[in-house]
Amino acid sequence: MLDWTVPMEWNIRDAWVKNSRGERVIDFQRSNLHVVGYSRPVRTRLSLAQLKGRLFTLPEHPDWIPYRTTYYTDEWGFCLTHREFLALEEDEYEVCVDASFEPGHLTYGECLLPGETDEEVLVSSHICHPSLGNDNLSGVVIAAFLGRHLAARPRRYTYRLLFAPGTIGAITWLPLNESGLGRIAHGLVLTCLGDAGPLHYKKSRRGNATIDRAMRHLLAARGGAHAILDFSPTGYDERQYGSPGLDLPVGRLTRTLPGRFPEYHTSGDDLDLVRPTALADSFAVCLELFELLEENRTYLSQNPKGEPQLGRRGLYHSVGGRPQEPEELAMLWVLNLADGRHTLLDIAERASLPWFEQ
Ligand code: ZN
């Protein structure tokens, strides 16, 4: 796929490290984070010193299990809390990773919600992190609820929800769908949307796509702490959608940036880190975005020469000298820029008026 080869399918049944008394001191059955993802099968006996070379911990957070993977290498290892690590005694340990590599499938989920036009909004979230809440279950949950919401309402755009393993999932999906990529008018990668931090929107590679402008406008209008970031070729699947040969208008919405919260990629990223109010707020922003995109039309005034007389149509306040109402100001801007060349978003930006008061 593109420049990559989909690796063999990895399936794990069990994994453990037992001490000489036969006790499981590290046990995959207690947490699937205990095994380095994609570890090769192994069955061996090791001294403590030898075993330590295969263990990963977080000394600065001694109660959390790190999340580690070893894709594209022939390695194995275990992850455990630093507290458990310090409790390991000199002993001979029995190690088992009961896993297999087989020609199999790369599995992804895709949901298409057809709209009045075949222009698409792509919503993409990664599904590869086991037992982690903010990165990545929050993105999956928001995308799923967006799908349910969108399915029940009229849609101008067609919406495509993609749930795929990070990196290799998008890299597999893109060439299989290359003929339709031109239909993607707007796209959004969703992850890390449940923590209590402020919203961060990362712009698409284009930097001035409609979705970039829409998010900047919406987040500014909502007020509160937020940040707009320029595109960079790091992060999640925005870097696949934003590769130079594709350059799709796909941005990314998170709250605290991945890697910037201490629980990131550890067992500390659990359902206590995910706050219901933050998750609901992230969901609401996505709904506002889609509403804006759905309604972002270009209008052509039927009275373009001279200002239309609003009073005659009951659209202008009758008492002269009163300060202008925001609705009236918005109407004047729309009438002035309804020249077939400005979208409503163009007008909202130019008038510095928030979308949802227009
Ligand atoms: Zn991650």
XYZ file of C-alpha atoms in Angstrom, residues 3 43 49 92 101 107 124 213 297 334 345:
11
model
C 5.183 2.972 0.146
C 8.777 -19.013 25.568
C 19.027 -9.053 34.823
C 14.681 -17.268 37.422
C 1.595 -13.777 13.058
C -9.610 -4.301 9.539
C -11.407 9.938 10.670
C -11.341 29.051 8.359
C -23.863 28.965 0.764
C -25.117 39.769 3.717
C -18.306 32.291 5.936
